[in-house]
Coordinates of C-alpha atoms (C1' of nucleotides) in Angstrom, one line a residue:
Chain A
M1 CA 156.9 -128.8 123.2
R2 CA 154.6 -130.1 121.1
I3 CA 150.8 -130.4 121.9
G4 CA 148.4 -134.0 120.5
Y5 CA 145.3 -135.5 121.4
P6 CA 144.4 -139.4 120.9
C7 CA 143.4 -141.3 118.2
V8 CA 140.8 -140.1 117.3
N9 CA 139.8 -137.0 114.7
E10 CA 136.3 -135.7 115.2
A11 CA 136.0 -133.5 112.4
M12 CA 137.6 -136.2 109.7
D13 CA 136.0 -138.2 107.7
C14 CA 138.0 -141.3 107.9
S15 CA 138.7 -144.0 111.1
A16 CA 142.4 -146.0 112.2
A17 CA 140.2 -148.2 113.9
N18 CA 138.5 -150.6 111.2
T19 CA 138.0 -153.9 112.9
F20 CA 135.7 -157.1 112.9
R21 CA 134.6 -159.4 115.2
L22 CA 136.7 -162.3 116.2
A23 CA 134.4 -165.1 115.2
S24 CA 134.4 -163.4 111.4
Y25 CA 138.7 -163.5 111.5
S26 CA 139.4 -163.6 107.5
E27 CA 142.7 -163.0 105.6
E28 CA 140.9 -160.4 103.4
R29 CA 139.0 -158.5 106.1
L30 CA 142.6 -158.3 107.7
L31 CA 144.2 -156.6 105.0
A32 CA 141.6 -154.4 103.9
A33 CA 140.8 -153.5 107.7
V34 CA 145.0 -152.5 108.2
A35 CA 144.9 -151.1 104.7
A36 CA 141.8 -149.0 105.4
N37 CA 143.3 -148.0 108.9
L38 CA 147.0 -147.0 107.6
A39 CA 145.8 -144.9 104.9
C40 CA 143.8 -143.6 107.9
V41 CA 146.5 -142.7 110.3
R42 CA 148.5 -141.0 106.6
R43 CA 145.7 -138.5 106.5
L44 CA 145.4 -137.9 109.8
L45 CA 149.5 -137.2 110.3
E46 CA 149.4 -134.9 107.1
W47 CA 145.5 -133.0 108.8
N48 CA 148.0 -132.4 112.4
V49 CA 150.6 -131.6 110.4
A50 CA 148.6 -128.8 108.3
Q51 CA 147.5 -127.7 111.7
G52 CA 150.4 -127.4 113.7
L53 CA 150.0 -130.7 116.3
L54 CA 152.8 -132.5 115.9
F55 CA 151.9 -135.0 118.8
F56 CA 150.0 -137.8 118.1
R57 CA 148.8 -141.0 119.8
L58 CA 147.8 -143.6 117.9
G59 CA 145.2 -146.3 118.2
S60 CA 146.6 -149.8 118.8
G61 CA 144.2 -151.4 116.7
I62 CA 145.6 -150.6 113.1
V63 CA 146.2 -153.9 112.6
P64 CA 143.1 -156.3 114.2
F65 CA 144.1 -158.8 116.5
G66 CA 147.7 -157.7 116.3
S67 CA 148.8 -160.0 119.4
H68 CA 145.9 -162.8 118.8
A69 CA 146.9 -166.3 118.5
V70 CA 144.3 -166.4 115.0
N71 CA 146.6 -163.5 113.5
T72 CA 149.1 -165.8 111.9
F73 CA 149.4 -163.9 108.7
A74 CA 152.8 -161.6 108.2
W75 CA 151.1 -158.6 108.5
Q76 CA 154.4 -157.1 109.0
Q77 CA 156.1 -157.6 106.2
H78 CA 152.8 -157.5 103.8
F79 CA 152.5 -153.7 105.1
A80 CA 155.9 -153.1 105.6
A81 CA 156.4 -150.0 103.0
D82 CA 153.4 -148.7 103.9
F83 CA 154.8 -148.6 107.9
R84 CA 157.9 -147.0 106.8
Q85 CA 156.3 -144.2 104.4
I86 CA 154.1 -143.7 107.4
G87 CA 157.9 -143.7 109.5
D88 CA 159.4 -141.4 106.6
Y89 CA 156.2 -139.1 106.9
I90 CA 156.7 -138.5 110.7
K91 CA 160.8 -137.8 111.1
A92 CA 160.0 -135.7 108.3
N93 CA 157.9 -133.6 110.0
N94 CA 158.7 -133.9 113.1
L95 CA 156.6 -135.6 114.5
R96 CA 156.2 -137.5 117.5
V97 CA 153.8 -140.6 118.1
S98 CA 152.9 -142.9 121.0
F99 CA 150.4 -145.7 121.6
H100 CA 148.3 -146.5 124.8
P101 CA 147.9 -150.4 124.9
D102 CA 144.8 -150.4 127.0
Q103 CA 144.0 -152.1 130.0
F104 CA 144.5 -155.4 129.6
V105 CA 147.8 -154.8 129.5
V106 CA 149.0 -155.9 133.0
L107 CA 152.5 -156.6 133.5
N108 CA 152.6 -156.8 137.4
S109 CA 149.9 -159.1 137.2
P110 CA 150.2 -162.4 139.2
S111 CA 149.1 -164.6 136.6
A112 CA 152.0 -165.7 133.6
D113 CA 149.6 -165.9 131.5
I114 CA 148.0 -162.4 131.4
V115 CA 151.8 -160.8 131.8
R116 CA 152.4 -163.5 128.5
R117 CA 149.7 -161.8 126.9
S118 CA 150.7 -158.5 128.1
I119 CA 154.2 -158.9 126.7
E120 CA 152.6 -160.2 123.6
E121 CA 150.5 -157.0 123.1
L122 CA 153.8 -154.8 123.7
V123 CA 155.7 -156.9 121.1
Y124 CA 152.6 -156.3 118.4
Q125 CA 152.7 -152.2 119.3
G126 CA 156.2 -151.7 119.4
S127 CA 157.2 -153.7 115.9
M128 CA 154.8 -151.1 114.3
F129 CA 157.2 -148.3 115.2
D130 CA 160.0 -150.8 114.4
L131 CA 158.6 -150.8 111.0
M132 CA 158.3 -147.5 110.8
G133 CA 161.6 -147.0 111.5
L134 CA 161.3 -144.8 114.5
D135 CA 164.0 -144.7 117.1
S136 CA 163.5 -145.0 121.2
T137 CA 161.7 -141.5 121.8
A138 CA 158.3 -143.5 120.1
K139 CA 156.9 -144.4 123.8
L140 CA 154.5 -147.0 124.2
Q141 CA 152.3 -146.1 127.2
I142 CA 151.1 -148.3 130.3
H143 CA 150.1 -148.4 133.8
V144 CA 151.9 -150.4 136.6
G145 CA 148.6 -152.7 136.7
G146 CA 147.2 -154.1 139.6
L147 CA 147.1 -153.6 143.2
Y148 CA 146.4 -157.4 144.6
N149 CA 146.4 -156.2 148.0
D150 CA 149.6 -155.9 148.3
R151 CA 151.2 -152.5 146.9
E152 CA 155.2 -153.8 147.3
L153 CA 154.7 -156.7 145.8
A154 CA 152.6 -155.4 142.8
L155 CA 155.9 -152.7 142.1
S156 CA 157.9 -155.4 142.5
R157 CA 156.7 -157.6 140.6
F158 CA 156.6 -154.7 137.6
A159 CA 160.3 -154.1 138.3
T160 CA 160.9 -158.1 137.2
V161 CA 159.1 -158.5 134.6
F162 CA 160.2 -154.8 133.1
D163 CA 163.3 -156.3 133.1
M164 CA 162.6 -159.0 131.3
L165 CA 160.8 -157.4 128.2
P166 CA 162.5 -157.7 124.5
A167 CA 164.9 -155.0 124.6
A168 CA 163.4 -154.2 121.3
V169 CA 160.0 -153.0 123.9
N170 CA 162.2 -152.3 127.2
R171 CA 163.5 -149.3 125.8
R172 CA 159.9 -148.3 124.5
V173 CA 157.5 -148.3 127.8
V174 CA 156.8 -145.4 129.7
V175 CA 154.7 -145.8 133.0
E176 CA 151.8 -143.0 133.5
N177 CA 150.7 -142.0 137.5
D178 CA 147.1 -143.2 137.5
D179 CA 144.2 -141.3 139.6
R180 CA 143.6 -144.9 141.4
L181 CA 145.9 -147.2 142.4
F182 CA 149.7 -146.1 142.0
P183 CA 150.2 -142.4 142.3
L184 CA 153.5 -140.6 141.2
R185 CA 155.6 -141.5 144.2
D186 CA 155.3 -145.2 143.6
C187 CA 156.1 -144.2 139.4
L188 CA 159.1 -142.4 140.6
R189 CA 160.0 -145.5 143.0
L190 CA 159.7 -147.6 140.1
H191 CA 161.7 -145.5 138.1
A192 CA 164.5 -145.9 140.7
L193 CA 164.2 -149.7 140.6
T194 CA 164.2 -150.1 136.4
G195 CA 165.1 -146.5 134.8
V196 CA 161.7 -146.2 133.4
P197 CA 160.5 -143.1 132.6
I198 CA 157.7 -141.6 134.2
L199 CA 154.9 -140.1 131.9
F200 CA 153.1 -137.3 134.5
D201 CA 149.0 -137.1 133.9
N202 CA 148.4 -133.8 135.7
F203 CA 144.7 -134.7 136.2
H204 CA 145.3 -138.4 137.9
H205 CA 148.2 -136.4 140.0
E206 CA 145.2 -133.9 141.1
C207 CA 143.1 -136.9 141.8
L208 CA 145.7 -139.1 144.0
N209 CA 148.8 -137.9 145.1
H210 CA 151.1 -137.0 148.0
G211 CA 151.2 -133.6 148.5
E212 CA 153.9 -132.7 146.0
P213 CA 152.8 -129.3 144.2
M214 CA 152.1 -129.2 140.3
P215 CA 155.7 -128.0 139.5
E216 CA 157.6 -130.2 141.9
A217 CA 155.8 -133.0 140.2
L218 CA 156.5 -131.5 136.3
R219 CA 160.2 -131.7 137.8
L220 CA 160.3 -135.0 139.3
A221 CA 158.5 -136.5 136.5
A222 CA 160.6 -134.8 133.1
G223 CA 163.6 -136.2 136.0
T224 CA 163.1 -139.6 134.7
W225 CA 163.6 -139.0 131.1
H226 CA 166.7 -139.8 129.4
P227 CA 167.2 -136.7 127.1
T228 CA 168.7 -138.6 124.1
R229 CA 167.1 -142.6 124.7
D230 CA 163.6 -141.3 125.3
G231 CA 163.7 -137.8 124.2
V232 CA 161.2 -134.7 125.5
P233 CA 159.5 -136.0 128.4
M234 CA 155.7 -136.9 127.4
M235 CA 152.5 -135.8 129.6
D236 CA 148.8 -136.6 129.8
Y237 CA 146.7 -133.1 130.2
S238 CA 143.0 -133.2 131.0
S239 CA 140.7 -131.0 133.9
Q240 CA 137.8 -132.2 135.8
A241 CA 134.5 -132.0 133.7
P242 CA 132.4 -129.7 136.4
D243 CA 130.1 -131.3 138.3
E244 CA 130.9 -134.9 136.8
R245 CA 131.8 -137.8 139.1
K246 CA 135.5 -137.1 140.2
G247 CA 137.7 -138.2 137.4
K248 CA 135.8 -137.8 134.6
H249 CA 137.9 -135.6 131.7
A250 CA 135.9 -132.4 130.9
A251 CA 134.6 -132.2 127.5
S252 CA 136.6 -129.4 126.1
L253 CA 139.7 -127.7 127.0
V254 CA 139.0 -125.0 129.9
E255 CA 141.8 -122.4 128.7
T256 CA 141.6 -120.5 131.9
Q257 CA 143.1 -123.4 133.7
F258 CA 145.3 -124.6 130.3
R259 CA 146.7 -121.0 131.2
Q260 CA 147.3 -121.6 135.1
F261 CA 149.0 -124.8 133.9
L262 CA 151.6 -123.8 131.9
E263 CA 152.5 -121.3 134.8
N264 CA 153.8 -124.5 136.3
L265 CA 156.0 -125.7 133.7
H266 CA 159.0 -123.0 134.8
G267 CA 160.1 -123.3 131.2
L268 CA 160.0 -127.4 131.4
D269 CA 160.0 -128.8 128.0
F270 CA 157.0 -131.3 127.8
D271 CA 155.2 -132.8 124.7
I272 CA 151.4 -132.6 125.8
M273 CA 148.4 -135.1 125.2
L274 CA 145.1 -133.2 125.4
E275 CA 143.2 -135.9 126.7
I276 CA 140.0 -134.1 126.3
K277 CA 136.9 -135.2 125.2
D278 CA 136.6 -133.2 122.0
K279 CA 140.3 -134.0 120.3
E280 CA 141.3 -131.8 118.3
A281 CA 139.3 -129.2 118.5
S282 CA 140.8 -128.2 122.4
A283 CA 144.0 -129.6 120.9
L284 CA 144.0 -126.5 118.2
R285 CA 142.7 -123.8 120.7
A286 CA 145.9 -125.3 123.4
L287 CA 147.9 -124.9 120.3
D288 CA 146.8 -121.1 120.2
I289 CA 147.4 -119.9 123.5
L290 CA 150.9 -121.8 123.1
R291 CA 151.7 -119.6 120.5
E292 CA 150.4 -116.5 122.4
H293 CA 153.2 -117.3 125.1
R294 CA 155.7 -117.9 122.4
L295 CA 156.0 -121.6 124.0
V296 CA 155.7 -123.0 120.1
P297 CA 156.8 -121.3 116.8
A298 CA 153.7 -118.9 115.1
A299 CA 151.5 -120.4 112.4
P300 CA 152.8 -120.2 108.6
S301 CA 152.1 -117.0 106.8
G302 CA 151.5 -118.5 103.9
P303 CA 148.4 -119.6 102.3
A304 CA 146.5 -122.7 104.5
P305 CA 147.4 -126.2 102.9
P306 CA 144.4 -128.5 102.5
L307 CA 142.6 -129.9 105.5
T308 CA 142.4 -133.3 104.3
L309 CA 143.1 -135.4 101.2
P310 CA 140.1 -136.4 98.9
P311 CA 138.4 -139.8 100.8
D312 CA 139.4 -143.3 99.1
P313 CA 136.0 -144.6 98.3
S314 CA 137.5 -147.7 98.1
A315 CA 138.1 -147.9 101.9
P316 CA 136.0 -149.3 103.9
A317 CA 135.9 -146.3 106.4
A318 CA 133.9 -144.0 103.0
K319 CA 130.5 -145.5 104.8
A320 CA 131.5 -143.9 107.8
A321 CA 132.2 -140.3 105.9
R322 CA 129.1 -140.0 104.8
R323 CA 127.7 -140.9 108.3
R324 CA 129.6 -138.1 109.6
P325 CA 129.9 -135.3 107.2
Q326 CA 133.2 -132.9 106.8
T327 CA 133.0 -129.9 109.2
V328 CA 136.1 -128.2 109.3
S329 CA 136.3 -124.9 107.0
P330 CA 140.0 -123.4 106.5
A331 CA 139.2 -120.5 108.7
G332 CA 137.4 -121.8 111.8
N333 CA 140.4 -123.3 113.3
V334 CA 143.5 -121.8 112.9
Chain B
dG1 C1' 118.7 -147.6 107.2
dT2 C1' 118.2 -147.8 112.3
dG3 C1' 118.3 -149.1 116.5
dT4 C1' 120.7 -151.8 119.9
dG5 C1' 123.7 -156.0 122.3
dT6 C1' 128.2 -156.9 121.9
dC7 C1' 132.9 -157.5 121.6
dA8 C1' 140.2 -160.9 122.8
dA9 C1' 141.9 -159.4 127.1
dG10 C1' 141.9 -157.1 133.6
dC11 C1' 141.2 -154.7 137.6
dA12 C1' 139.2 -152.2 141.6
dG13 C1' 135.5 -149.9 143.8
dA14 C1' 130.6 -148.9 144.1
dG15 C1' 126.0 -150.2 144.8
Chain C
dC1 C1' 126.9 -160.2 142.8
dT2 C1' 126.5 -156.7 139.1
dC3 C1' 127.8 -152.9 136.8
dT4 C1' 131.1 -149.2 135.4
dG5 C1' 135.0 -147.1 133.8
dC6 C1' 139.1 -147.4 131.5
dT7 C1' 142.9 -144.1 126.0
dT8 C1' 138.7 -144.8 121.8
dG9 C1' 133.2 -147.0 119.4
dA10 C1' 132.3 -150.1 115.8
dC11 C1' 129.9 -154.7 114.5
dA12 C1' 126.7 -157.5 113.6
dC13 C1' 122.2 -159.1 113.8
dA14 C1' 117.4 -157.9 114.0
dC15 C1' 113.7 -155.3 112.4

DNA sequence: GTGTGTCAAGCAGAG
DNA sequence: CTCTGCTTGACACAC
């Protein structure tokens, strides 16, 4: 079991989401942004390893316009060594990583053009895992897509497109149950049609379900992951923000709820992504709880490794560092 | 420097 | 029809 958080570390002084406007696209800006993003990804992963957080969702913007026609630069070749080093670090430290392509990736769209661009985006993100040398347990997490007033047709279109995906992408795609359109039951039918693993989101399941109790839902979702091809099942964990709109994620981990949730696992192994607004802060608290429950090894007892490396003053993100001072103390978070 | 409208891209539902 | 939310803010220009 690993614990992780998505994309952003609020305590760190770098961003892996450096970008720029399409209107100001240039090869120079692309090179600078990708270099800064990869350097930050490396530092984020090192910070996570030092803390014992071994699961991480990488941001989709490592290569700005990575699937856009404007980007004809051979970034795969230019940054091959950097991607490879990150991949080596991931493998050496038993890290798990994923991408969550954004809402514009809709494999079941009736528009052939939207499907084509969606596949190109998946190819872009999957190719980053390929460059890292990661196997098919590194996943691309997407939703089923739109309903288009015909649930059956929407599901069958997804299955058709999924079966035609390039092999390098097909083996990485996993489908998450969502909170408004496609609940677990529909996702399980997609799995039956295509073999696609189902990434379970407990909060979405609470919002939209067919009455499956949580332990049963977890068991069903876990059963869609092939042990060697797909690895340990991934899941997203979050909870309702008190007194807020239904579906809004909590600002920070509610420990009693998380402890209760763990009771539902009944020994199932999951890598858990905490979709909580305060990011790594809640992930660290969740990790402490798992250590209490002996679901993960105890923290190493030796002297704590440095939490961050020195910032790279040449990186564009350095200006963000000055706006957002480092706030982590070695004692305060473990 | 600070404030703020806008940014490649889809879809559904609320108001 | 317009606005919001979704895995996540950052850019770019006005002042």
